[in-house]
Amino acid sequence: MTENTSGGAPEPPKAPRSPEPSGVDLARVALRAAKDAARARGDAAQQKKQARRGGLRSGARADGRDPMALGSAINRLITERGWEAPAAVGGVMGRWPQIVGEDVAKHCVPERYDEDERVLAVRCDSTAWATNLRLLAPTLVARLNEDLGHGTVKLIKVQGPGGPARRYGPLRAPGSTGPGDTYG
């Protein structure tokens, strides 16, 4: 710390002062401001003129108002909404015979995909095909992840054929769960 011999408080260190803008710099700033203001007035006048003529019209150059191809519009919607993974899995369900083979596709059908748990549920038409698909599941998961991206499908949940529909009729005991409740 430096001592002040005058007996008062020490003087704060002086910050280097930036040079004052010269006449040329002031002229440049004023010119830039004038150009921006003129451009804004011109844009406003152009918009008023177009509004009087019946609204904005499309010109020779592309802008945001031009129509776009359906595929581009759908891809943009999928990206904006974050639907990439569900859309990809939906594509897999449409190409199921090419992915698993014609023979397996005749007997096993994908039913749904749980995006949170990354599980694909597949229903088979017989217990033999369900067992066969359970054995093929690791290979199918690897093949699906190659196609969709790593980690999209973690597990294939294989379900056998559903039982017959439970029928309710006049000869049923109230509270009965069906023929299985007598054996258990």
mmCIF file with all atom_site columns, C-alpha atoms in Angstrom:
data_model
loop_
_atom_site.group_PDB
_atom_site.id
_atom_site.type_symbol
_atom_site.label_atom_id
_atom_site.label_alt_id
_atom_site.label_comp_id
_atom_site.label_asym_id
_atom_site.label_entity_id
_atom_site.label_seq_id
_atom_site.pdbx_PDB_ins_code
_atom_site.Cartn_x
_atom_site.Cartn_y
_atom_site.Cartn_z
_atom_site.occupancy
_atom_site.B_iso_or_equiv
_atom_site.pdbx_formal_charge
_atom_site.auth_seq_id
_atom_site.auth_comp_id
_atom_site.auth_asym_id
_atom_site.auth_atom_id
_atom_site.pdbx_PDB_model_num
ATOM 1   C CA . MET A 1 1   ? 0.000   0.000   0.000   1.00 0.00 ? 1   MET A CA 1
ATOM 2   C CA . THR A 1 2   ? 1.336   3.470   -0.820  1.00 0.00 ? 2   THR A CA 1
ATOM 3   C CA . GLU A 1 3   ? 1.302   6.188   1.751   1.00 0.00 ? 3   GLU A CA 1
ATOM 4   C CA . ASN A 1 4   ? -0.058  9.596   1.011   1.00 0.00 ? 4   ASN A CA 1
ATOM 5   C CA . THR A 1 5   ? 2.150   12.351  2.403   1.00 0.00 ? 5   THR A CA 1
ATOM 6   C CA . SER A 1 6   ? -0.644  14.894  2.341   1.00 0.00 ? 6   SER A CA 1
ATOM 7   C CA . GLY A 1 7   ? -2.218  13.279  5.386   1.00 0.00 ? 7   GLY A CA 1
ATOM 8   C CA . GLY A 1 8   ? -5.563  12.407  3.689   1.00 0.00 ? 8   GLY A CA 1
ATOM 9   C CA . ALA A 1 9   ? -7.025  9.102   2.502   1.00 0.00 ? 9   ALA A CA 1
ATOM 10  C CA . PRO A 1 10  ? -5.044  7.194   -0.086  1.00 0.00 ? 10  PRO A CA 1
ATOM 11  C CA . GLU A 1 11  ? -6.079  7.879   -3.682  1.00 0.00 ? 11  GLU A CA 1
ATOM 12  C CA . PRO A 1 12  ? -7.709  5.018   -5.587  1.00 0.00 ? 12  PRO A CA 1
ATOM 13  C CA . PRO A 1 13  ? -5.664  3.743   -8.532  1.00 0.00 ? 13  PRO A CA 1
ATOM 14  C CA . LYS A 1 14  ? -6.675  5.417   -11.766 1.00 0.00 ? 14  LYS A CA 1
ATOM 15  C CA . ALA A 1 15  ? -8.233  3.162   -14.410 1.00 0.00 ? 15  ALA A CA 1
ATOM 16  C CA . PRO A 1 16  ? -6.906  3.660   -17.900 1.00 0.00 ? 16  PRO A CA 1
ATOM 17  C CA . ARG A 1 17  ? -9.371  5.816   -19.773 1.00 0.00 ? 17  ARG A CA 1
ATOM 18  C CA . SER A 1 18  ? -10.628 4.715   -23.158 1.00 0.00 ? 18  SER A CA 1
ATOM 19  C CA . PRO A 1 19  ? -10.034 7.298   -25.805 1.00 0.00 ? 19  PRO A CA 1
ATOM 20  C CA . GLU A 1 20  ? -13.022 9.467   -26.665 1.00 0.00 ? 20  GLU A CA 1
ATOM 21  C CA . PRO A 1 21  ? -14.534 8.615   -30.057 1.00 0.00 ? 21  PRO A CA 1
ATOM 22  C CA . SER A 1 22  ? -13.142 10.886  -32.699 1.00 0.00 ? 22  SER A CA 1
ATOM 23  C CA . GLY A 1 23  ? -15.149 12.631  -35.390 1.00 0.00 ? 23  GLY A CA 1
ATOM 24  C CA . VAL A 1 24  ? -14.703 9.806   -37.895 1.00 0.00 ? 24  VAL A CA 1
ATOM 25  C CA . ASP A 1 25  ? -15.910 7.167   -35.400 1.00 0.00 ? 25  ASP A CA 1
ATOM 26  C CA . LEU A 1 26  ? -18.920 9.288   -34.454 1.00 0.00 ? 26  LEU A CA 1
ATOM 27  C CA . ALA A 1 27  ? -19.781 9.696   -38.126 1.00 0.00 ? 27  ALA A CA 1
ATOM 28  C CA . ARG A 1 28  ? -19.616 5.916   -38.672 1.00 0.00 ? 28  ARG A CA 1
ATOM 29  C CA . VAL A 1 29  ? -21.935 5.256   -35.711 1.00 0.00 ? 29  VAL A CA 1
ATOM 30  C CA . ALA A 1 30  ? -24.398 7.899   -36.906 1.00 0.00 ? 30  ALA A CA 1
ATOM 31  C CA . LEU A 1 31  ? -24.322 6.519   -40.469 1.00 0.00 ? 31  LEU A CA 1
ATOM 32  C CA . ARG A 1 32  ? -24.977 2.954   -39.233 1.00 0.00 ? 32  ARG A CA 1
ATOM 33  C CA . ALA A 1 33  ? -27.918 4.134   -37.097 1.00 0.00 ? 33  ALA A CA 1
ATOM 34  C CA . ALA A 1 34  ? -29.364 6.090   -40.040 1.00 0.00 ? 34  ALA A CA 1
ATOM 35  C CA . LYS A 1 35  ? -29.077 3.063   -42.357 1.00 0.00 ? 35  LYS A CA 1
ATOM 36  C CA . ASP A 1 36  ? -30.794 0.798   -39.809 1.00 0.00 ? 36  ASP A CA 1
ATOM 37  C CA . ALA A 1 37  ? -33.629 3.295   -39.348 1.00 0.00 ? 37  ALA A CA 1
ATOM 38  C CA . ALA A 1 38  ? -34.067 3.683   -43.126 1.00 0.00 ? 38  ALA A CA 1
ATOM 39  C CA . ARG A 1 39  ? -34.113 -0.078  -43.572 1.00 0.00 ? 39  ARG A CA 1
ATOM 40  C CA . ALA A 1 40  ? -36.767 -0.417  -40.859 1.00 0.00 ? 40  ALA A CA 1
ATOM 41  C CA . ARG A 1 41  ? -38.910 2.299   -42.478 1.00 0.00 ? 41  ARG A CA 1
ATOM 42  C CA . GLY A 1 42  ? -38.529 0.611   -45.866 1.00 0.00 ? 42  GLY A CA 1
ATOM 43  C CA . ASP A 1 43  ? -39.545 -2.783  -44.480 1.00 0.00 ? 43  ASP A CA 1
ATOM 44  C CA . ALA A 1 44  ? -42.581 -1.263  -42.770 1.00 0.00 ? 44  ALA A CA 1
ATOM 45  C CA . ALA A 1 45  ? -43.585 0.562   -45.971 1.00 0.00 ? 45  ALA A CA 1
ATOM 46  C CA . GLN A 1 46  ? -43.158 -2.640  -48.005 1.00 0.00 ? 46  GLN A CA 1
ATOM 47  C CA . GLN A 1 47  ? -45.381 -4.587  -45.598 1.00 0.00 ? 47  GLN A CA 1
ATOM 48  C CA . LYS A 1 48  ? -48.078 -1.882  -45.719 1.00 0.00 ? 48  LYS A CA 1
ATOM 49  C CA . LYS A 1 49  ? -47.955 -1.906  -49.508 1.00 0.00 ? 49  LYS A CA 1
ATOM 50  C CA . GLN A 1 50  ? -48.318 -5.699  -49.641 1.00 0.00 ? 50  GLN A CA 1
ATOM 51  C CA . ALA A 1 51  ? -51.183 -5.600  -47.131 1.00 0.00 ? 51  ALA A CA 1
ATOM 52  C CA . ARG A 1 52  ? -53.052 -3.106  -49.348 1.00 0.00 ? 52  ARG A CA 1
ATOM 53  C CA . ARG A 1 53  ? -52.600 -5.395  -52.357 1.00 0.00 ? 53  ARG A CA 1
ATOM 54  C CA . GLY A 1 54  ? -54.246 -8.333  -50.642 1.00 0.00 ? 54  GLY A CA 1
ATOM 55  C CA . GLY A 1 55  ? -51.657 -9.727  -48.257 1.00 0.00 ? 55  GLY A CA 1
ATOM 56  C CA . LEU A 1 56  ? -48.203 -11.177 -48.432 1.00 0.00 ? 56  LEU A CA 1
ATOM 57  C CA . ARG A 1 57  ? -47.364 -12.948 -51.631 1.00 0.00 ? 57  ARG A CA 1
ATOM 58  C CA . SER A 1 58  ? -44.775 -15.501 -52.399 1.00 0.00 ? 58  SER A CA 1
ATOM 59  C CA . GLY A 1 59  ? -41.926 -14.384 -54.578 1.00 0.00 ? 59  GLY A CA 1
ATOM 60  C CA . ALA A 1 60  ? -39.409 -16.120 -56.768 1.00 0.00 ? 60  ALA A CA 1
ATOM 61  C CA . ARG A 1 61  ? -37.277 -17.164 -53.823 1.00 0.00 ? 61  ARG A CA 1
ATOM 62  C CA . ALA A 1 62  ? -38.176 -19.815 -51.255 1.00 0.00 ? 62  ALA A CA 1
ATOM 63  C CA . ASP A 1 63  ? -39.337 -18.681 -47.859 1.00 0.00 ? 63  ASP A CA 1
ATOM 64  C CA . GLY A 1 64  ? -41.148 -20.193 -44.870 1.00 0.00 ? 64  GLY A CA 1
ATOM 65  C CA . ARG A 1 65  ? -44.579 -19.813 -46.455 1.00 0.00 ? 65  ARG A CA 1
ATOM 66  C CA . ASP A 1 66  ? -43.902 -22.030 -49.461 1.00 0.00 ? 66  ASP A CA 1
ATOM 67  C CA . PRO A 1 67  ? -45.487 -25.478 -49.553 1.00 0.00 ? 67  PRO A CA 1
ATOM 68  C CA . MET A 1 68  ? -43.241 -28.397 -48.711 1.00 0.00 ? 68  MET A CA 1
ATOM 69  C CA . ALA A 1 69  ? -43.253 -32.032 -49.709 1.00 0.00 ? 69  ALA A CA 1
ATOM 70  C CA . LEU A 1 70  ? -45.294 -34.378 -47.524 1.00 0.00 ? 70  LEU A CA 1
ATOM 71  C CA . GLY A 1 71  ? -42.262 -36.444 -46.555 1.00 0.00 ? 71  GLY A CA 1
ATOM 72  C CA . SER A 1 72  ? -40.371 -33.333 -45.456 1.00 0.00 ? 72  SER A CA 1
ATOM 73  C CA . ALA A 1 73  ? -43.343 -32.103 -43.443 1.00 0.00 ? 73  ALA A CA 1
ATOM 74  C CA . ILE A 1 74  ? -43.734 -35.456 -41.688 1.00 0.00 ? 74  ILE A CA 1
ATOM 75  C CA . ASN A 1 75  ? -40.009 -35.699 -40.938 1.00 0.00 ? 75  ASN A CA 1
ATOM 76  C CA . ARG A 1 76  ? -40.055 -32.187 -39.482 1.00 0.00 ? 76  ARG A CA 1
ATOM 77  C CA . LEU A 1 77  ? -43.086 -33.037 -37.331 1.00 0.00 ? 77  LEU A CA 1
ATOM 78  C CA . ILE A 1 78  ? -41.456 -36.246 -36.054 1.00 0.00 ? 78  ILE A CA 1
ATOM 79  C CA . THR A 1 79  ? -38.278 -34.370 -35.154 1.00 0.00 ? 79  THR A CA 1
ATOM 80  C CA . GLU A 1 80  ? -40.083 -31.462 -33.475 1.00 0.00 ? 80  GLU A CA 1
ATOM 81  C CA . ARG A 1 81  ? -42.237 -33.763 -31.341 1.00 0.00 ? 81  ARG A CA 1
ATOM 82  C CA . GLY A 1 82  ? -39.451 -36.227 -30.461 1.00 0.00 ? 82  GLY A CA 1
ATOM 83  C CA . TRP A 1 83  ? -41.142 -39.214 -32.061 1.00 0.00 ? 83  TRP A CA 1
ATOM 84  C CA . GLU A 1 84  ? -38.003 -40.694 -33.683 1.00 0.00 ? 84  GLU A CA 1
ATOM 85  C CA . ALA A 1 85  ? -37.901 -43.943 -31.670 1.00 0.00 ? 85  ALA A CA 1
ATOM 86  C CA . PRO A 1 86  ? -41.650 -44.740 -31.847 1.00 0.00 ? 86  PRO A CA 1
ATOM 87  C CA . ALA A 1 87  ? -41.689 -43.991 -35.574 1.00 0.00 ? 87  ALA A CA 1
ATOM 88  C CA . ALA A 1 88  ? -38.665 -46.234 -36.137 1.00 0.00 ? 88  ALA A CA 1
ATOM 89  C CA . VAL A 1 89  ? -40.264 -49.078 -34.171 1.00 0.00 ? 89  VAL A CA 1
ATOM 90  C CA . GLY A 1 90  ? -43.478 -48.582 -36.149 1.00 0.00 ? 90  GLY A CA 1
ATOM 91  C CA . GLY A 1 91  ? -41.420 -49.011 -39.303 1.00 0.00 ? 91  GLY A CA 1
ATOM 92  C CA . VAL A 1 92  ? -40.023 -52.249 -37.894 1.00 0.00 ? 92  VAL A CA 1
ATOM 93  C CA . MET A 1 93  ? -43.539 -53.532 -37.286 1.00 0.00 ? 93  MET A CA 1
ATOM 94  C CA . GLY A 1 94  ? -44.313 -52.847 -40.928 1.00 0.00 ? 94  GLY A CA 1
ATOM 95  C CA . ARG A 1 95  ? -41.135 -54.649 -42.062 1.00 0.00 ? 95  ARG A CA 1
ATOM 96  C CA . TRP A 1 96  ? -41.447 -57.521 -39.574 1.00 0.00 ? 96  TRP A CA 1
ATOM 97  C CA . PRO A 1 97  ? -41.314 -60.304 -42.241 1.00 0.00 ? 97  PRO A CA 1
ATOM 98  C CA . GLN A 1 98  ? -38.046 -58.932 -43.682 1.00 0.00 ? 98  GLN A CA 1
ATOM 99  C CA . ILE A 1 99  ? -36.456 -58.658 -40.228 1.00 0.00 ? 99  ILE A CA 1
ATOM 100 C CA . VAL A 1 100 ? -37.383 -62.036 -38.723 1.00 0.00 ? 100 VAL A CA 1
ATOM 101 C CA . GLY A 1 101 ? -37.972 -64.042 -41.897 1.00 0.00 ? 101 GLY A CA 1
ATOM 102 C CA . GLU A 1 102 ? -41.137 -65.176 -43.627 1.00 0.00 ? 102 GLU A CA 1
ATOM 103 C CA . ASP A 1 103 ? -41.448 -68.424 -41.661 1.00 0.00 ? 103 ASP A CA 1
ATOM 104 C CA . VAL A 1 104 ? -41.339 -66.770 -38.231 1.00 0.00 ? 104 VAL A CA 1
ATOM 105 C CA . ALA A 1 105 ? -43.530 -63.857 -39.383 1.00 0.00 ? 105 ALA A CA 1
ATOM 106 C CA . LYS A 1 106 ? -46.327 -66.278 -40.321 1.00 0.00 ? 106 LYS A CA 1
ATOM 107 C CA . HIS A 1 107 ? -46.599 -67.390 -36.692 1.00 0.00 ? 107 HIS A CA 1
ATOM 108 C CA . CYS A 1 108 ? -45.405 -64.404 -34.617 1.00 0.00 ? 108 CYS A CA 1
ATOM 109 C CA . VAL A 1 109 ? -46.714 -60.833 -34.778 1.00 0.00 ? 109 VAL A CA 1
ATOM 110 C CA . PRO A 1 110 ? -45.411 -57.749 -32.918 1.00 0.00 ? 110 PRO A CA 1
ATOM 111 C CA . GLU A 1 111 ? -48.200 -56.189 -30.867 1.00 0.00 ? 111 GLU A CA 1
ATOM 112 C CA . ARG A 1 112 ? -46.824 -53.138 -29.072 1.00 0.00 ? 112 ARG A CA 1
ATOM 113 C CA . TYR A 1 113 ? -43.675 -51.333 -28.022 1.00 0.00 ? 113 TYR A CA 1
ATOM 114 C CA . ASP A 1 114 ? -43.227 -49.814 -24.562 1.00 0.00 ? 114 ASP A CA 1
ATOM 115 C CA . GLU A 1 115 ? -40.962 -46.813 -25.112 1.00 0.00 ? 115 GLU A CA 1
ATOM 116 C CA . ASP A 1 116 ? -40.250 -46.242 -21.415 1.00 0.00 ? 116 ASP A CA 1
ATOM 117 C CA . GLU A 1 117 ? -39.043 -49.776 -20.731 1.00 0.00 ? 117 GLU A CA 1
ATOM 118 C CA . ARG A 1 118 ? -37.904 -50.438 -24.321 1.00 0.00 ? 118 ARG A CA 1
ATOM 119 C CA . VAL A 1 119 ? -39.779 -53.736 -24.511 1.00 0.00 ? 119 VAL A CA 1
ATOM 120 C CA . LEU A 1 120 ? -41.288 -55.151 -27.704 1.00 0.00 ? 120 LEU A CA 1
ATOM 121 C CA . ALA A 1 121 ? -44.263 -57.466 -27.083 1.00 0.00 ? 121 ALA A CA 1
ATOM 122 C CA . VAL A 1 122 ? -44.732 -60.256 -29.632 1.00 0.00 ? 122 VAL A CA 1
ATOM 123 C CA . ARG A 1 123 ? -47.711 -62.659 -29.797 1.00 0.00 ? 123 ARG A CA 1
ATOM 124 C CA . CYS A 1 124 ? -47.276 -66.155 -31.237 1.00 0.00 ? 124 CYS A CA 1
ATOM 125 C CA . ASP A 1 125 ? -50.026 -68.402 -32.551 1.00 0.00 ? 125 ASP A CA 1
ATOM 126 C CA . SER A 1 126 ? -48.819 -71.533 -30.700 1.00 0.00 ? 126 SER A CA 1
ATOM 127 C CA . THR A 1 127 ? -46.789 -72.379 -27.618 1.00 0.00 ? 127 THR A CA 1
ATOM 128 C CA . ALA A 1 128 ? -44.208 -74.143 -29.796 1.00 0.00 ? 128 ALA A CA 1
ATOM 129 C CA . TRP A 1 129 ? -43.562 -70.946 -31.763 1.00 0.00 ? 129 TRP A CA 1
ATOM 130 C CA . ALA A 1 130 ? -43.499 -68.939 -28.525 1.00 0.00 ? 130 ALA A CA 1
ATOM 131 C CA . THR A 1 131 ? -40.763 -71.237 -27.188 1.00 0.00 ? 131 THR A CA 1
ATOM 132 C CA . ASN A 1 132 ? -38.878 -71.005 -30.478 1.00 0.00 ? 132 ASN A CA 1
ATOM 133 C CA . LEU A 1 133 ? -39.071 -67.199 -30.436 1.00 0.00 ? 133 LEU A CA 1
ATOM 134 C CA . ARG A 1 134 ? -37.871 -67.072 -26.818 1.00 0.00 ? 134 ARG A CA 1
ATOM 135 C CA . LEU A 1 135 ? -34.757 -68.934 -27.950 1.00 0.00 ? 135 LEU A CA 1
ATOM 136 C CA . LEU A 1 136 ? -34.285 -66.507 -30.873 1.00 0.00 ? 136 LEU A CA 1
ATOM 137 C CA . ALA A 1 137 ? -34.972 -63.376 -28.770 1.00 0.00 ? 137 ALA A CA 1
ATOM 138 C CA . PRO A 1 138 ? -31.309 -62.350 -28.108 1.00 0.00 ? 138 PRO A CA 1
ATOM 139 C CA . THR A 1 139 ? -30.533 -62.600 -31.827 1.00 0.00 ? 139 THR A CA 1
ATOM 140 C CA . LEU A 1 140 ? -33.649 -60.585 -32.708 1.00 0.00 ? 140 LEU A CA 1
ATOM 141 C CA . VAL A 1 141 ? -32.811 -57.894 -30.132 1.00 0.00 ? 141 VAL A CA 1
ATOM 142 C CA . ALA A 1 142 ? -29.342 -57.535 -31.661 1.00 0.00 ? 142 ALA A CA 1
ATOM 143 C CA . ARG A 1 143 ? -30.812 -57.366 -35.189 1.00 0.00 ? 143 ARG A CA 1
ATOM 144 C CA . LEU A 1 144 ? -33.429 -54.790 -34.157 1.00 0.00 ? 144 LEU A CA 1
ATOM 145 C CA . ASN A 1 145 ? -30.831 -52.621 -32.423 1.00 0.00 ? 145 ASN A CA 1
ATOM 146 C CA . GLU A 1 146 ? -28.651 -52.711 -35.545 1.00 0.00 ? 146 GLU A CA 1
ATOM 147 C CA . ASP A 1 147 ? -31.611 -51.420 -37.529 1.00 0.00 ? 147 ASP A CA 1
ATOM 148 C CA . LEU A 1 148 ? -33.004 -48.908 -35.003 1.00 0.00 ? 148 LEU A CA 1
ATOM 149 C CA . GLY A 1 149 ? -29.975 -47.796 -33.050 1.00 0.00 ? 149 GLY A CA 1
ATOM 150 C CA . HIS A 1 150 ? -28.226 -49.187 -30.001 1.00 0.00 ? 150 HIS A CA 1
ATOM 151 C CA . GLY A 1 151 ? -30.459 -49.667 -26.952 1.00 0.00 ? 151 GLY A CA 1
ATOM 152 C CA . THR A 1 152 ? -33.787 -49.057 -28.682 1.00 0.00 ? 152 THR A CA 1
ATOM 153 C CA . VAL A 1 153 ? -35.031 -52.550 -27.817 1.00 0.00 ? 153 VAL A CA 1
ATOM 154 C CA . LYS A 1 154 ? -33.756 -54.145 -24.601 1.00 0.00 ? 154 LYS A CA 1
ATOM 155 C CA . LEU A 1 155 ? -36.123 -57.083 -24.354 1.00 0.00 ? 155 LEU A CA 1
ATOM 156 C CA . ILE A 1 156 ? -38.611 -59.028 -26.431 1.00 0.00 ? 156 ILE A CA 1
ATOM 157 C CA . LYS A 1 157 ? -41.575 -60.196 -24.358 1.00 0.00 ? 157 LYS A CA 1
ATOM 158 C CA . VAL A 1 158 ? -42.989 -63.290 -26.028 1.00 0.00 ? 158 VAL A CA 1
ATOM 159 C CA . GLN A 1 159 ? -46.628 -64.188 -25.406 1.00 0.00 ? 159 GLN A CA 1
ATOM 160 C CA . GLY A 1 160 ? -48.307 -67.427 -26.352 1.00 0.00 ? 160 GLY A CA 1
ATOM 161 C CA . PRO A 1 161 ? -51.727 -67.758 -27.851 1.00 0.00 ? 161 PRO A CA 1
ATOM 162 C CA . GLY A 1 162 ? -54.587 -66.241 -25.888 1.00 0.00 ? 162 GLY A CA 1
ATOM 163 C CA . GLY A 1 163 ? -57.218 -68.493 -24.364 1.00 0.00 ? 163 GLY A CA 1
ATOM 164 C CA . PRO A 1 164 ? -60.797 -68.519 -25.538 1.00 0.00 ? 164 PRO A CA 1
ATOM 165 C CA . ALA A 1 165 ? -62.946 -65.571 -24.589 1.00 0.00 ? 165 ALA A CA 1
ATOM 166 C CA . ARG A 1 166 ? -64.697 -65.990 -21.277 1.00 0.00 ? 166 ARG A CA 1
ATOM 167 C CA . ARG A 1 167 ? -68.381 -66.178 -21.797 1.00 0.00 ? 167 ARG A CA 1
ATOM 168 C CA . TYR A 1 168 ? -70.848 -65.060 -19.221 1.00 0.00 ? 168 TYR A CA 1
ATOM 169 C CA . GLY A 1 169 ? -74.162 -66.805 -19.270 1.00 0.00 ? 169 GLY A CA 1
ATOM 170 C CA . PRO A 1 170 ? -77.072 -67.896 -17.154 1.00 0.00 ? 170 PRO A CA 1
ATOM 171 C CA . LEU A 1 171 ? -75.357 -71.108 -15.958 1.00 0.00 ? 171 LEU A CA 1
ATOM 172 C CA . ARG A 1 172 ? -72.345 -69.430 -14.319 1.00 0.00 ? 172 ARG A CA 1
ATOM 173 C CA . ALA A 1 173 ? -71.878 -69.274 -10.576 1.00 0.00 ? 173 ALA A CA 1
ATOM 174 C CA . PRO A 1 174 ? -71.612 -65.687 -9.291  1.00 0.00 ? 174 PRO A CA 1
ATOM 175 C CA . GLY A 1 175 ? -68.010 -64.780 -8.419  1.00 0.00 ? 175 GLY A CA 1
ATOM 176 C CA . SER A 1 176 ? -66.598 -67.682 -10.429 1.00 0.00 ? 176 SER A CA 1
ATOM 177 C CA . THR A 1 177 ? -63.423 -67.033 -12.421 1.00 0.00 ? 177 THR A CA 1
ATOM 178 C CA . GLY A 1 178 ? -64.106 -69.885 -14.805 1.00 0.00 ? 178 GLY A CA 1
ATOM 179 C CA . PRO A 1 179 ? -63.146 -73.528 -14.984 1.00 0.00 ? 179 PRO A CA 1
ATOM 180 C CA . GLY A 1 180 ? -59.739 -72.871 -13.427 1.00 0.00 ? 180 GLY A CA 1
ATOM 181 C CA . ASP A 1 181 ? -61.153 -71.947 -10.021 1.00 0.00 ? 181 ASP A CA 1
ATOM 182 C CA . THR A 1 182 ? -62.221 -75.541 -9.288  1.00 0.00 ? 182 THR A CA 1
ATOM 183 C CA . TYR A 1 183 ? -58.653 -76.849 -9.530  1.00 0.00 ? 183 TYR A CA 1
ATOM 184 C CA . GLY A 1 184 ? -56.851 -74.414 -7.370  1.00 0.00 ? 184 GLY A CA 1
#
